[in-house]
Coordinates of C-alpha atoms and ligand atoms in Angstrom, one line a residue:
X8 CA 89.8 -7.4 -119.7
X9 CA 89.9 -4.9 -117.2
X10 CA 86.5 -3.5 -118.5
X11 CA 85.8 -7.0 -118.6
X12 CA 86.5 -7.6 -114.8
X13 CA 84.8 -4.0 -114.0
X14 CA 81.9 -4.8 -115.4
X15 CA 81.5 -8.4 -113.6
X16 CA 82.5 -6.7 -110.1
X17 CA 79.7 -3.9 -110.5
X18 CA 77.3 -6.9 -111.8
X19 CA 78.5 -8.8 -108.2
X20 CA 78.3 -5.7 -106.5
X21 CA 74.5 -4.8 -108.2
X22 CA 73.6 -8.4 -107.2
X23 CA 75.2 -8.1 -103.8
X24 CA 72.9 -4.9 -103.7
X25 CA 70.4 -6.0 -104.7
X26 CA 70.4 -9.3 -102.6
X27 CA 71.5 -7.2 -99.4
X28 CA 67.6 -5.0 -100.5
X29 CA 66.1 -8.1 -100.6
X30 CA 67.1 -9.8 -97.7
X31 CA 66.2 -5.8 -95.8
X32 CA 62.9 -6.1 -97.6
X33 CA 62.2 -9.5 -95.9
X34 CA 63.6 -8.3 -92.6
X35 CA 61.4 -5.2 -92.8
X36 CA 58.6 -7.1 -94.0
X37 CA 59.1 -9.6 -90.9
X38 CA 59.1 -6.8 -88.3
X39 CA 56.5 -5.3 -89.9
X40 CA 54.2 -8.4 -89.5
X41 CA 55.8 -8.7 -86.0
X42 CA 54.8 -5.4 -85.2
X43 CA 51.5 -5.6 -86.6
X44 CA 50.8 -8.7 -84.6
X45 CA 51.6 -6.9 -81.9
X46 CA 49.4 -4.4 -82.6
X47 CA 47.0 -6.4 -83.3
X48 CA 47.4 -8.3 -79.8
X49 CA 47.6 -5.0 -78.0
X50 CA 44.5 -4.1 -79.8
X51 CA 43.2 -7.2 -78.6
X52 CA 44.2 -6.2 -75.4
X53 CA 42.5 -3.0 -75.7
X54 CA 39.4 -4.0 -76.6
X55 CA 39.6 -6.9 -73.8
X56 CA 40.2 -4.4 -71.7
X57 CA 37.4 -2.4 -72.8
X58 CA 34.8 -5.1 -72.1
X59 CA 36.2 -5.7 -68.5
X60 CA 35.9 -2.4 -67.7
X61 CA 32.6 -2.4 -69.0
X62 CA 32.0 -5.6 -67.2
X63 CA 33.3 -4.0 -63.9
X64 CA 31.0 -1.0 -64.4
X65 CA 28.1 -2.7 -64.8
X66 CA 29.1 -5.1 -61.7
X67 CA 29.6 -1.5 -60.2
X68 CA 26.1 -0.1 -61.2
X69 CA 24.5 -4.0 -59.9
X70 CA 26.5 -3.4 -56.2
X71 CA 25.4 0.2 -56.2
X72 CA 21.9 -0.8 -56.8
X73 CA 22.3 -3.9 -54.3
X74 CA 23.4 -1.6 -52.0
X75 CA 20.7 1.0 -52.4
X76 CA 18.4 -2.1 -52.2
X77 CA 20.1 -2.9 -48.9
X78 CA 20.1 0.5 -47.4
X79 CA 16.3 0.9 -47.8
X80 CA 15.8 -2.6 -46.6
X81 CA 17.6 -1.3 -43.4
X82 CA 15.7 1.3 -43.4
X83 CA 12.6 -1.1 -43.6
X84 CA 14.0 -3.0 -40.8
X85 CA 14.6 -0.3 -38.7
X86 CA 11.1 1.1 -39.1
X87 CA 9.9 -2.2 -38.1
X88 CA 11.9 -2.7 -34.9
X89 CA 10.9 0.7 -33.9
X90 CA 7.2 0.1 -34.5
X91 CA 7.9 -3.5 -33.0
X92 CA 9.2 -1.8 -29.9
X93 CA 6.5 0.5 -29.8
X94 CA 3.8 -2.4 -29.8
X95 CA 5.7 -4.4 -27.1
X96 CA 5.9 -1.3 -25.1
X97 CA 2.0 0.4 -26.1
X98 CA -0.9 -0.6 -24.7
X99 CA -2.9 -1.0 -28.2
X100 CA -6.7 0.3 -26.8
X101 CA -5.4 3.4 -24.8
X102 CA -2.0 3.7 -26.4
X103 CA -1.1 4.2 -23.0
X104 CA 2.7 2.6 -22.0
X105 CA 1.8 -1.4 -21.1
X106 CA 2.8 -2.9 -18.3
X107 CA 6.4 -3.7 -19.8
X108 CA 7.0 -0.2 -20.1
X109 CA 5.8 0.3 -16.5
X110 CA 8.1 -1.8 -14.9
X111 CA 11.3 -0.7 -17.2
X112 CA 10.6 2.1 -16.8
X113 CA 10.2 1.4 -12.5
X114 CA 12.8 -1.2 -12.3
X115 CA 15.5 2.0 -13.9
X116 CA 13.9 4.1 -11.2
X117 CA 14.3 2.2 -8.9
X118 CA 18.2 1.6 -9.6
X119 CA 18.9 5.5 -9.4
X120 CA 16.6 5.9 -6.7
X121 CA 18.6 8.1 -4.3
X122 CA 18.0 7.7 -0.4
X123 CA 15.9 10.9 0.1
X124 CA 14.2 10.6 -3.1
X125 CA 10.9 9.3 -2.9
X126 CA 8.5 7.8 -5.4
X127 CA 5.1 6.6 -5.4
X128 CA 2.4 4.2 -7.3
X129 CA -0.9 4.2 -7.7
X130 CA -2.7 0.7 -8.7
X131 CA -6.4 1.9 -9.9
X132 CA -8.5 -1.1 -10.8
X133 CA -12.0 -0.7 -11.8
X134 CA -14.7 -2.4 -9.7
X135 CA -17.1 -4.9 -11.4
X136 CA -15.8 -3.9 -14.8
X137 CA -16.7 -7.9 -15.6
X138 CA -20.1 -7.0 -15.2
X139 CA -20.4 -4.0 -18.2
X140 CA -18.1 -6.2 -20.8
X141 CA -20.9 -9.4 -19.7
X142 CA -23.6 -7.5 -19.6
X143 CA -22.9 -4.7 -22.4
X144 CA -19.9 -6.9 -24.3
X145 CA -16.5 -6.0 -24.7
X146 CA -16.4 -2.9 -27.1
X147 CA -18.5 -1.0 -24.4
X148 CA -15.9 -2.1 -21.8
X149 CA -12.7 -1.3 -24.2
X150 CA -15.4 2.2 -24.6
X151 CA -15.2 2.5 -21.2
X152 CA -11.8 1.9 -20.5
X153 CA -10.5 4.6 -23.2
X154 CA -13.0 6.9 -21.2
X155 CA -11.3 6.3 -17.9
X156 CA -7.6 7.1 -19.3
X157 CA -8.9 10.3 -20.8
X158 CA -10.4 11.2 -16.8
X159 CA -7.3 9.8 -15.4
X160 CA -4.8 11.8 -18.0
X161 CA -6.4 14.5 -17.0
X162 CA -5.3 14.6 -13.1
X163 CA -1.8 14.1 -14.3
X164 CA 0.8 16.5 -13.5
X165 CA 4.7 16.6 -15.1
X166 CA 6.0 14.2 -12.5
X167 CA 3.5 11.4 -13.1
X168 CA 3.4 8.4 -15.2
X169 CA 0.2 6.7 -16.3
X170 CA -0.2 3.5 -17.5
X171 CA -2.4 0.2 -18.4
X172 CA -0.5 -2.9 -17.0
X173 CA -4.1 -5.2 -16.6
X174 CA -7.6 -5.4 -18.4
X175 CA -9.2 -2.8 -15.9
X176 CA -6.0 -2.2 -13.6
X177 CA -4.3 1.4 -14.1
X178 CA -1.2 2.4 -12.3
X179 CA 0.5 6.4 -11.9
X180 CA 3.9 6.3 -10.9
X181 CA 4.7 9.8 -9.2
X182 CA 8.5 10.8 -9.1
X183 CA 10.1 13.6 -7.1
X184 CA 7.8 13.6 -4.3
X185 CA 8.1 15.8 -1.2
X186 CA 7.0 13.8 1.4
X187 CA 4.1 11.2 1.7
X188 CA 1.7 13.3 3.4
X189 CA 0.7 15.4 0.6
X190 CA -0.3 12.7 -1.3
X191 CA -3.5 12.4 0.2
X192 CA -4.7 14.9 -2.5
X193 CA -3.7 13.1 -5.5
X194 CA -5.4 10.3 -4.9
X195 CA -8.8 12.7 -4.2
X196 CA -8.6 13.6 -7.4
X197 CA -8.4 10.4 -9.1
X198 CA -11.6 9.1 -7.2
X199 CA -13.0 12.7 -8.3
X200 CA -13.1 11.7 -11.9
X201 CA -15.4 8.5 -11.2
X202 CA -18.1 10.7 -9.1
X203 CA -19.6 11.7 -12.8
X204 CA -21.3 8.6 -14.7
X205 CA -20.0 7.3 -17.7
X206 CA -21.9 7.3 -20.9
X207 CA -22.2 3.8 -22.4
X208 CA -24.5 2.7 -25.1
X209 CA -26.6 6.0 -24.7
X210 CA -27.1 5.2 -21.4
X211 CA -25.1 6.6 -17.6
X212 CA -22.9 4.2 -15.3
X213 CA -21.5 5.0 -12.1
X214 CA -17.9 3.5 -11.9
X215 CA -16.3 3.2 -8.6
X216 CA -12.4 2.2 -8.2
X217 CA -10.6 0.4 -5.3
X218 CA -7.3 1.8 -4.6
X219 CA -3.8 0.8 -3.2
X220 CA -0.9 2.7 -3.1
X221 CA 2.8 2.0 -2.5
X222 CA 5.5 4.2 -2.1
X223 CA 9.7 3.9 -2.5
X224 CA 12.0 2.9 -0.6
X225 CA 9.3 3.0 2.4
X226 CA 7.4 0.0 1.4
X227 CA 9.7 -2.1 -1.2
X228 CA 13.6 -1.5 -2.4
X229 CA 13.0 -3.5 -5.8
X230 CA 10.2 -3.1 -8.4
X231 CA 8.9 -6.2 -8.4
X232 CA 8.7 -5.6 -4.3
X233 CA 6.9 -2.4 -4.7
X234 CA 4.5 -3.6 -7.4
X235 CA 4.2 -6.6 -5.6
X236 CA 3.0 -4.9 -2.6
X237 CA 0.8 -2.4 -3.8
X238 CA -1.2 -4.9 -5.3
X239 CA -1.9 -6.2 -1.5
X240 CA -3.3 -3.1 -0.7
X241 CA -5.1 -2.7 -3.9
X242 CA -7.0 -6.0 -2.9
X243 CA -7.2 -4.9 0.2
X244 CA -9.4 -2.0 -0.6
X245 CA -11.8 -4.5 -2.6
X246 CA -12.1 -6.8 0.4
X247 CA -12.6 -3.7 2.3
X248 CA -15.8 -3.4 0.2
X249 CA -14.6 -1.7 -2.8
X250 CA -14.6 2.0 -4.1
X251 CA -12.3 2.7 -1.2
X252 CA -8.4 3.1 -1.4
X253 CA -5.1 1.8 1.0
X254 CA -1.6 2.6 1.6
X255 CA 0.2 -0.8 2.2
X256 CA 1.3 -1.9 5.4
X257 CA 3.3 -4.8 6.2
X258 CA 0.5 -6.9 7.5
X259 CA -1.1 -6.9 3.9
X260 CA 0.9 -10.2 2.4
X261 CA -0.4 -12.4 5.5
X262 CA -3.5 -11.3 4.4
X263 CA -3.6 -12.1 0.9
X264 CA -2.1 -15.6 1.8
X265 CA -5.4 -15.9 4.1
X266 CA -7.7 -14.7 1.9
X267 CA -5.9 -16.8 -1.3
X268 CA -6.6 -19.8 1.4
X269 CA -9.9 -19.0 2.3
X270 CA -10.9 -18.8 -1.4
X271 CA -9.6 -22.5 -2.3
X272 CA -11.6 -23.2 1.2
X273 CA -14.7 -21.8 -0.6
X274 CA -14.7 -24.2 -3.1
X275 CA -14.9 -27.0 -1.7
X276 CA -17.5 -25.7 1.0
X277 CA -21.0 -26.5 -0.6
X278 CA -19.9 -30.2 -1.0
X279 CA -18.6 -30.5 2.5
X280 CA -22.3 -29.2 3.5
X281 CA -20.0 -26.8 5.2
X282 CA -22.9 -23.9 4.5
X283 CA -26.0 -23.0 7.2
X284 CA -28.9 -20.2 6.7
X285 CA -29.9 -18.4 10.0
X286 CA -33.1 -17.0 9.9
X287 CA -33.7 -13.4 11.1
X288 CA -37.5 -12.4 11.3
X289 CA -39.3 -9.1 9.7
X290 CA -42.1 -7.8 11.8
X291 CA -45.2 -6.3 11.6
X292 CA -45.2 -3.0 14.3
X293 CA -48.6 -2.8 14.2
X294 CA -49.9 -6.4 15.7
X295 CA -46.5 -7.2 16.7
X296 CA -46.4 -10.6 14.4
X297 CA -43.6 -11.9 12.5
X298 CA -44.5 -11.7 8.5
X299 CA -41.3 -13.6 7.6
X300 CA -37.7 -14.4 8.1
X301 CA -34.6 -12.7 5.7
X302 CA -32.3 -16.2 5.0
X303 CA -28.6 -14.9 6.1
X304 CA -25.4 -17.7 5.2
X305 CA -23.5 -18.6 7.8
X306 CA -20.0 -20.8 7.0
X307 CA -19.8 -23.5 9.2
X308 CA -15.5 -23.4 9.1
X309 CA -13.4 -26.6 10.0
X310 CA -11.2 -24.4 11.6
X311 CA -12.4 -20.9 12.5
X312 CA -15.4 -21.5 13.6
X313 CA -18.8 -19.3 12.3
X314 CA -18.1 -17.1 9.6
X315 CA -20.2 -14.2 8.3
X316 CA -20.9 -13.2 5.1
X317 CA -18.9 -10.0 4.8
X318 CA -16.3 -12.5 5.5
X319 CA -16.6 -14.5 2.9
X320 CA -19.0 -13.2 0.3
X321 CA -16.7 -10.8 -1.2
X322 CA -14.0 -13.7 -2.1
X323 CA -17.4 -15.7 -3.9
X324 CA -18.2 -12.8 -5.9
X325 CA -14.7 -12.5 -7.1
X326 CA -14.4 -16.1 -7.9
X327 CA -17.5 -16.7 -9.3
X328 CA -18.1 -19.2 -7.0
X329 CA -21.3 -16.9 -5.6
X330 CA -23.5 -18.3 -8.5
X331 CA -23.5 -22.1 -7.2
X332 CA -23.7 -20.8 -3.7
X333 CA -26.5 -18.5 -4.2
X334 CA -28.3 -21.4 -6.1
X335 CA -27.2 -23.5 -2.9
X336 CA -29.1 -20.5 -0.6
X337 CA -32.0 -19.9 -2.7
X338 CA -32.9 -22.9 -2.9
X339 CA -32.4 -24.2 0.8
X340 CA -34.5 -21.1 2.0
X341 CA -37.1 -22.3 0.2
X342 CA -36.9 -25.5 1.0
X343 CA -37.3 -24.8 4.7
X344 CA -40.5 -22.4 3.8
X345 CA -41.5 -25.1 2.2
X346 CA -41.3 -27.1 5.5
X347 CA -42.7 -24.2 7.5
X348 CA -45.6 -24.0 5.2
X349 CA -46.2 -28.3 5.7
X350 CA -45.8 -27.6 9.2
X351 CA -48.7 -25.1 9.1
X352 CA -46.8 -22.1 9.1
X353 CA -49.3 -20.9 6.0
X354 CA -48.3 -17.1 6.1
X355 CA -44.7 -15.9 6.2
X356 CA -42.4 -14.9 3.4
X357 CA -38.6 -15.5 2.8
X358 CA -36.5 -13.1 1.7
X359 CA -33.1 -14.3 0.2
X360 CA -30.1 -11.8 -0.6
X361 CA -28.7 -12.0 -4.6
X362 CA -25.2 -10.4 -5.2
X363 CA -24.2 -9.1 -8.4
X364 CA -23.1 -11.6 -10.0
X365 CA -25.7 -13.7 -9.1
X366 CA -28.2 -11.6 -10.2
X367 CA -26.5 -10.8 -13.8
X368 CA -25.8 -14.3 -14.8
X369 CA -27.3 -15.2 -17.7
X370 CA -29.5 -18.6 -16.3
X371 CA -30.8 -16.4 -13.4
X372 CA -34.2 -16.1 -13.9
X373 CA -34.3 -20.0 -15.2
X374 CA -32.5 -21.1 -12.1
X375 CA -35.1 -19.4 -9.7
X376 CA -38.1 -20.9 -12.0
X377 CA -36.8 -24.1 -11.8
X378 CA -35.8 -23.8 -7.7
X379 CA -39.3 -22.3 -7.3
X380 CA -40.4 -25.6 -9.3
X381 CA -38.4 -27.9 -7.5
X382 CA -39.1 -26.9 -4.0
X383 CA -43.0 -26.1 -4.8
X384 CA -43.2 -23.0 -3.2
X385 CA -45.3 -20.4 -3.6
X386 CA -44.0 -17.5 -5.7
X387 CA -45.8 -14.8 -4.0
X388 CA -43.9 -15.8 -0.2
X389 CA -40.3 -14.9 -2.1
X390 CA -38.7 -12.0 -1.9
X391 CA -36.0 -11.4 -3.5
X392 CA -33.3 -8.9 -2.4
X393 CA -30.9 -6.8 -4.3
X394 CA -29.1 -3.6 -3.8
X395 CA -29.5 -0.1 -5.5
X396 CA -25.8 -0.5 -7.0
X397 CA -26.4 -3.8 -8.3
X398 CA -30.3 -2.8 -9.6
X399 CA -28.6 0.4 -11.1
X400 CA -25.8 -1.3 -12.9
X401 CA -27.7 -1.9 -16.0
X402 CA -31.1 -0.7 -15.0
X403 CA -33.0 -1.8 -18.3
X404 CA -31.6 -5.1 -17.6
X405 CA -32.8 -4.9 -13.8
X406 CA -36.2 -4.1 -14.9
X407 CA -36.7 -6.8 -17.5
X408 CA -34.9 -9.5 -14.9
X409 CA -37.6 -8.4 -12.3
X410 CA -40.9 -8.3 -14.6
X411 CA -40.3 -11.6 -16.1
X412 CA -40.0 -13.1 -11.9
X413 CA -43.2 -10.6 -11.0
X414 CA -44.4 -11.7 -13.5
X415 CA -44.7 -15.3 -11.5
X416 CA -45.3 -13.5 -8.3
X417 CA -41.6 -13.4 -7.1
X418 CA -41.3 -9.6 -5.7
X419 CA -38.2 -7.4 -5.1
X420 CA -36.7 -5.8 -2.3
X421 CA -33.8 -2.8 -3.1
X422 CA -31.8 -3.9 0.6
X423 CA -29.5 -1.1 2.2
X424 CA -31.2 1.7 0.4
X425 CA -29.7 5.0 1.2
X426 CA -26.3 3.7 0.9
X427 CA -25.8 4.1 -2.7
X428 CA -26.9 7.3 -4.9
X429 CA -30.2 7.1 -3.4
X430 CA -31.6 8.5 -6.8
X431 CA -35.8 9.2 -6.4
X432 CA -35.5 9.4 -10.5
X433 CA -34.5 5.5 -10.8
X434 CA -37.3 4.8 -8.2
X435 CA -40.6 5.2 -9.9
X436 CA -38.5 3.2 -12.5
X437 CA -37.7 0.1 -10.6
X438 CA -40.6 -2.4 -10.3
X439 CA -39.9 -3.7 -6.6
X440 CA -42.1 -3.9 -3.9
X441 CA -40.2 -3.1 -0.6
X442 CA -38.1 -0.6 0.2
X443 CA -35.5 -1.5 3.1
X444 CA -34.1 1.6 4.9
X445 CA -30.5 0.6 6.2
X446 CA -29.3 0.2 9.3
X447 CA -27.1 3.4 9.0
X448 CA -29.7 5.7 9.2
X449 CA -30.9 4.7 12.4
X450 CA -28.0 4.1 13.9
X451 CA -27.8 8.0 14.1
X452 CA -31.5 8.4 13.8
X453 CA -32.7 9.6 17.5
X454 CA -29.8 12.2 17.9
X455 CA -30.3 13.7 14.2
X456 CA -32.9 15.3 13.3
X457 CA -31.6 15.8 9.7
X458 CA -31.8 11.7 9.5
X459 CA -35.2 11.5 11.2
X460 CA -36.1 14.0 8.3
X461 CA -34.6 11.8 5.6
X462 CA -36.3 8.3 6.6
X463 CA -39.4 10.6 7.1
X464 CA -39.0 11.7 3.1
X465 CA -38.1 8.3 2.1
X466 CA -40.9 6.4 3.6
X467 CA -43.6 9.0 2.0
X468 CA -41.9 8.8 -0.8
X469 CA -42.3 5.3 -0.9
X470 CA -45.9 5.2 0.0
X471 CA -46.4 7.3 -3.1
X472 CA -45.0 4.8 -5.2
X473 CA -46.8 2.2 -3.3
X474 CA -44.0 0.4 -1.8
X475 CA -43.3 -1.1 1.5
X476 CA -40.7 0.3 3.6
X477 CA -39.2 -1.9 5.8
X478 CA -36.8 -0.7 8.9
X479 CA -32.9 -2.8 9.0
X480 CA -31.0 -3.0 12.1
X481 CA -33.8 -1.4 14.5
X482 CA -32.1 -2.5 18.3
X483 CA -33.9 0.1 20.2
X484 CA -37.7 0.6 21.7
X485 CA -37.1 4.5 20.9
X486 CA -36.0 3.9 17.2
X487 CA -39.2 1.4 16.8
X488 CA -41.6 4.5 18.7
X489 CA -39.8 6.9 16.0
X490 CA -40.5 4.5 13.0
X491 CA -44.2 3.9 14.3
X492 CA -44.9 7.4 14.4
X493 CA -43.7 7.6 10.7
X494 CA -45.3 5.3 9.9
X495 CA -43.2 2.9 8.8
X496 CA -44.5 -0.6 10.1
X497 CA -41.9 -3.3 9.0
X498 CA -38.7 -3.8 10.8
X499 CA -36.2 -6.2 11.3
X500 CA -33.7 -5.9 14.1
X501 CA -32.0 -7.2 16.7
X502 CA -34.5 -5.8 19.4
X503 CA -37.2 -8.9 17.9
X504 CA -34.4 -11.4 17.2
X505 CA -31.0 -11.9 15.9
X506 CA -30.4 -14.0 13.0
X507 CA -31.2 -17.9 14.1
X508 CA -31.1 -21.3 13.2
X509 CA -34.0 -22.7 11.9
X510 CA -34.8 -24.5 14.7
X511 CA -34.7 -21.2 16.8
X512 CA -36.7 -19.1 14.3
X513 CA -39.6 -21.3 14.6
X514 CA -39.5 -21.0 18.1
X515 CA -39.8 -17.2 17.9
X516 CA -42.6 -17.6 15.4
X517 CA -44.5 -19.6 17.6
X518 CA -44.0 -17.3 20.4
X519 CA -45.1 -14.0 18.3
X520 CA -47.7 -15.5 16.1
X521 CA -49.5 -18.5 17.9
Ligands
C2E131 P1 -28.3 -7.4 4.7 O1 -29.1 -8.2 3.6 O2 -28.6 -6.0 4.8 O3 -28.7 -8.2 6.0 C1 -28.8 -7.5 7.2 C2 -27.6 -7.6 8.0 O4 -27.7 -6.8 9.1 C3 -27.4 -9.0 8.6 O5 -26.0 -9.2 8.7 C4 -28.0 -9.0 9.9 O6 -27.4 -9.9 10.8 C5 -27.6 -7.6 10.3 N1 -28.6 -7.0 11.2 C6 -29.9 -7.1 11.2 N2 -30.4 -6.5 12.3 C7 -29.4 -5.9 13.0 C8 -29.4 -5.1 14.2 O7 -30.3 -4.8 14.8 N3 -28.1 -4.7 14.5 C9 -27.0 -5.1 13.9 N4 -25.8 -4.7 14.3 N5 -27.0 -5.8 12.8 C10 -28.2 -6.3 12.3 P2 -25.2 -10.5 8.1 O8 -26.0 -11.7 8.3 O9 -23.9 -10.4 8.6 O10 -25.2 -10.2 6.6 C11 -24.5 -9.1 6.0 C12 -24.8 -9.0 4.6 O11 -24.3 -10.1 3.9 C13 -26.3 -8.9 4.3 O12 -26.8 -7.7 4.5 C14 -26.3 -9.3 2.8 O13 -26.0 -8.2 2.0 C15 -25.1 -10.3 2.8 N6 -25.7 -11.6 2.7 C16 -26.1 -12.4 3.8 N7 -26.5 -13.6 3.3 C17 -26.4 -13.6 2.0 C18 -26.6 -14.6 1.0 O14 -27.1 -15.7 1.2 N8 -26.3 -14.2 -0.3 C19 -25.7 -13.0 -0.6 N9 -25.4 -12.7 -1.8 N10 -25.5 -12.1 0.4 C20 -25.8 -12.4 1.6
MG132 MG1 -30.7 -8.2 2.9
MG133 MG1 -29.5 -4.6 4.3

C-alpha cells in the first residue's frame, strides 16, 4: 500500500514535473517569440533607420550641391554687378570714366572740399566735330575722338582726372592746386596737343578746341554749380569765335540766357523778313571802277536794332539754322544782281559769304544750281566765298564741291586768307580764283615791314598760280599807294564805301562807273 501510495505520489510528482516543464517550455517559447519580435522590430528599426540616414545624406549631398550651385551663381552675380558698374561708370569708346563717374566723383570732392583747398575743371569740347562724323561718318569721328584722349592723357599729371561726359566734350578735374595763377600753363598744353593734325582716313585734320574753365569754391560751392558754370565759359569761348579758351566770370549765365534768346529769335527771323543784305563794293585800283559788290547780312532786330553777322552767325552755324539762311542770302544777292543787270548794270559780280555748314551740306551744290536757275543769273558774275579753315576741312571734298560749280562758271574766293595755316602746299591744290588778303595784315601793314613783305609774297605767289588777289578792309590812301605798288589791284574797304543798302550801292556805282 505504502509502495502503492509512493508510487502514485512520484507518478503526481513526475506529472507535476513534467507539467511545471511544460508550462516553462511555453513561457520560454512565448518570450522567446516576444523577444524575437522585438528583435525583429528593432531590426526593423535599424534598417529604417538606415534608409533615413541614407535619405538625409543624400538630402545632404543635394543641399551641398545647391549650395555650391548658389555660391557660384553669387559669384556670377557679383561679376555682373561689378562689370555693370563698370559700364555705367566707363565711357565704352575711350574707356575713359563717363560723365556719371565725373560728377561722383566731383559731387564727393566737393563735400570734403576744405576752405583753402582748391580744385579746378577743364571742359574741352572739340570745334566742328559735326562736320568730320557728316562728312567722314561716325567711325572716323569715334577714330578721332580715341586720338584726342590718347593727346589729352598725355598732358596729365597725378593730380588730374580726365574724362568723356559728352560726344566731343572732355573735362580734367585738377585737385590740390596751389593757386589759380599757375594754371595758365595747363591749359597751354592741352591746346599744344591740337597744333599737330590728326590722321583720318589717310588723310591730316587740324582740330581746334574751345575752352572754359572753372575752379572751386571761387566760382561754384556745389558740383552741379561748378559744372554748370564752366559750361558758360566753355560756350563762351565758341561765341568768342572758337579755338580760344575762358575762365568763368559771373556775367557768363546772363549771357547764355541772351544768346539761348537770340537763338529762338533766329528762327523765326527769315519768315518775319527780319533779314537785309548791305552791299559793300570791290574795286578796281587801276581805273578806279567798282567790279562788284560782297553781299554782307544785316538782322533787322525788333528790339535791338542792326545786328551784324559776328553777332549772330555763330548761333546759326550752331543751330543749323545757317543752311535756310544762307539759301535765304544767296539767293536774294542774286536776285538783286539780277535787278542790277535789268537795270543795265551789265558788268559787276556778287560775291556771297558760305559758312561751314553751309558749304558741307549735302544739297549744296543742287541748291546753288537751282538758285542760279531760279533767279537767271549768270554764273560767271558769282563768287562764291569761303575760308581756308572751312576749304581745308575736307580738302578732296572742297575741291570736288568747287569743280562741279566751275564747272558752271560759279568761281571761288578763299576770304580772310592769312588767318588760318596759310599753307602754299594746299594752294596750287585749291581751284579758286581770288585770293582775299585780310584785313589784319594791313591793319599793321605801313608800320611793318615784316607784313608789307608777307602781302608782297602772297600776292606773287598768287599771280603764279594765276589768282586774283583782292585787298579786305583797306581805310587808308597810304595802304591803297602800298597795295598799288605791289601790285595788287582789287580792294574793298571802307575808304571806297562801307557796306550799304542796295539803294545806296547803286548810287556809288553810278558815281564810280557812269
Ligand atoms: P568778310 O566776308 O571777311 O567780310 C568783310 C568784313 O569786313 C565785313 O564785316 C565788312 O563790313 C568788314 N570790312 C570791310 N572793309 C572794312 C574796312 O575798311 N574796315 C573795317 N573795319 N571793316 C571792314 P561784316 O559785314 O560785319 O561781316 C563780318 C563777317 O561775317 C564777314 O567777313 C563774313 O565772314 C561773315 N558774313 C557776312 N555776311 C555773311 C553771310 O551772308 N553769310 C555768312 N555765312 N557769313 C557772312
Ligand atoms: Mg567775305
Ligand atoms: Mg574777309
Amino acid at each position: 500500500m505504502k509502495e502503492l501510495l509512493g508510487n502514485q505520489t512520484s507518478v503526481l510528482l513526475m506529472a507535476i514535473a513534467f507539467i511545471a516543464i511544460l508550462l516553462l517550455l511555453i513561457f520560454v517559447f512565448f518570450r522567446i517569440g516576444k523577444l524575437r519580435r522585438k528583435l525583429d522590430e528593432s531590426y526593423q528599426q535599424n534598417a529604417n533607420i538606415n534608409s533615413d540616414f541614407k535619405k538625409l545624406e543624400s538630402m545632404y549631398q543635394d543641399t551641398l550641391l545647391s549650395y555650391n550651385k548658389l555660391n557660384t551663381r553669387y559669384d556670377e552675380l557679383h561679376k555682373n554687378r561689378e562689370s555693370i558698374m563698370k559700364l555705367a561708370y566707363t565711357d565704352h569708346l575711350t574707356e575713359l570714366p563717363n560723365r556719371i563717374a565725373f560728377i561722383e566723383m566731383l559731387d564727393n570732392i566737393m563735400v570734403t572740399l576744405r576752405s583753402e583747398e582748391i580744385i579746378s575743371i577743364m571742359d574741352i569740347d572739340l570745334d566742328n566735330f559735326k562736320n568730320i562724323n557728316d562728312t567722314l561718318g561716325h567711325s572716323y569721328g569715334d577714330e578721332l575722338l580715341i586720338d584726342v584722349t590718347h593727346r589729352l592723357r598725355q598732358v596729365l599729371d597725378e593730380n588730374d582726372y580726365l574724362s568723356r561726359i559728352g560726344g566731343d566734350e572732355f573735362i580734367i578735374l585738377t585737385q590740390n592746386l596751389k593757386d589759380t595763377a599757375g594754371y595758365e600753363e595747363k591749359i597751354k598744353k592741352v591746346r599744344n596737343v591740337f597744333t599737330f593734325p590728326f590722321e583720318l582716313s589717310s588723310k591730316e585734320y587740324f582740330i581746334t578746341v574751345s575752352i572754359g574753365v572753372a575752379f572751386a569754391p571761387k566760382d561754384g560751392r556745389t558740383g552741379q554749380n561748378l559744372i554748370k558754370n564752366v559750361n558758360s565759359a566753355m560756350y563762351v569761348a565758341k561765341a568768342n569765335g572758337k579755338n580760344t579758351y575762358a575762365y568763368f566770370e559771373h556775367t557768363f549765365n546772363q549771357m547764355l540766357t541772351d544768346k539761348i534768346e537770340l537763338q529762338s529769335e533766329l528762327r523765326k527771323a527769315i519768315e518775319k523778313q527780319e533779314f537785309v543784305l548791305f552791299y559793300q563794293a570791290q574795286m578796281d585800283l587801276v581805273n578806279k571802277k567798282v567790279l562788284g559788290f560782297e553781299a554782307l547780312i544785316r538782322w533787322n532786330h525788333p528790339s535791338k536794332g542792326l545786328l551784324y553777322p559776328n553777332d549772330f552767325i555763330y548761333l546759326a552755324e550752331e543751330s543749323g539754322l545757317i543752311v535756310p539762311i544762307g539759301k535765304w542770302v544767296l539767293k536774294s544777292a542774286c536776285l538783286q544782281l539780277s535787278e542790277w543787270v535789268n537795270m543795265g548794270y551789265n558788268d559787276i559780280s556778287m560775291a556771297v559769304n558760305l559758312s561751314t555748314r553751309q558749304f558741307r551740306d549735302k544739297d549744296f551744290v543742287q541748291m546753288v544750281f537751282d538758285v542760279i536757275e531760279e533767279t537767271g543769273i549768270d554764273p560767271k558774275k558769282l563768287e562764291l566765298e569761303i575760308t581756308e579753315s572751312v576749304a581745308l576741312e575736307n580738302l578732296d571734298y572742297t575741291i570736288s564741291t568747287i569743280m562741279e560749280l566751275k564747272a558752271i562758271g560759279v568761281r571761288f574766293s578763299l576770304d580772310d586768307f592769312g588767318t588760318g595755316y596759310s599753307s602754299m602746299s594746299y594752294l596750287k591744290r585749291l581751284p579758286v580764283s581770288n585770293l582775299k588778303i585780310d584785313k589784319s595784315f594791313l591793319d599793321t601793314v605801313m608800320d611793318d615791314t615784316s607784313d608789307q613783305k608777307i602781302i608782297q609774297a602772297i600776292i606773287s605767289l598768287a599771280k603764279n598760280l594765276d589768282l586774283h588777289v583782292i585787298a579786305e578792309g583797306v581805310e587808308r590812301s597810304d595802304q591803297e599807294q602800298f597795295l598799288q605798288s605791289s601790285n595788287c589791284n582789287i580792294a574793298q574797304g571802307f575808304l571806297y564805301s562801307k557796306p550799304v543798302p542796295k539803294e545806296r550801292a547803286v548810287e556809288f556805282l553810278n558815281s564810280m562807273n557812269f
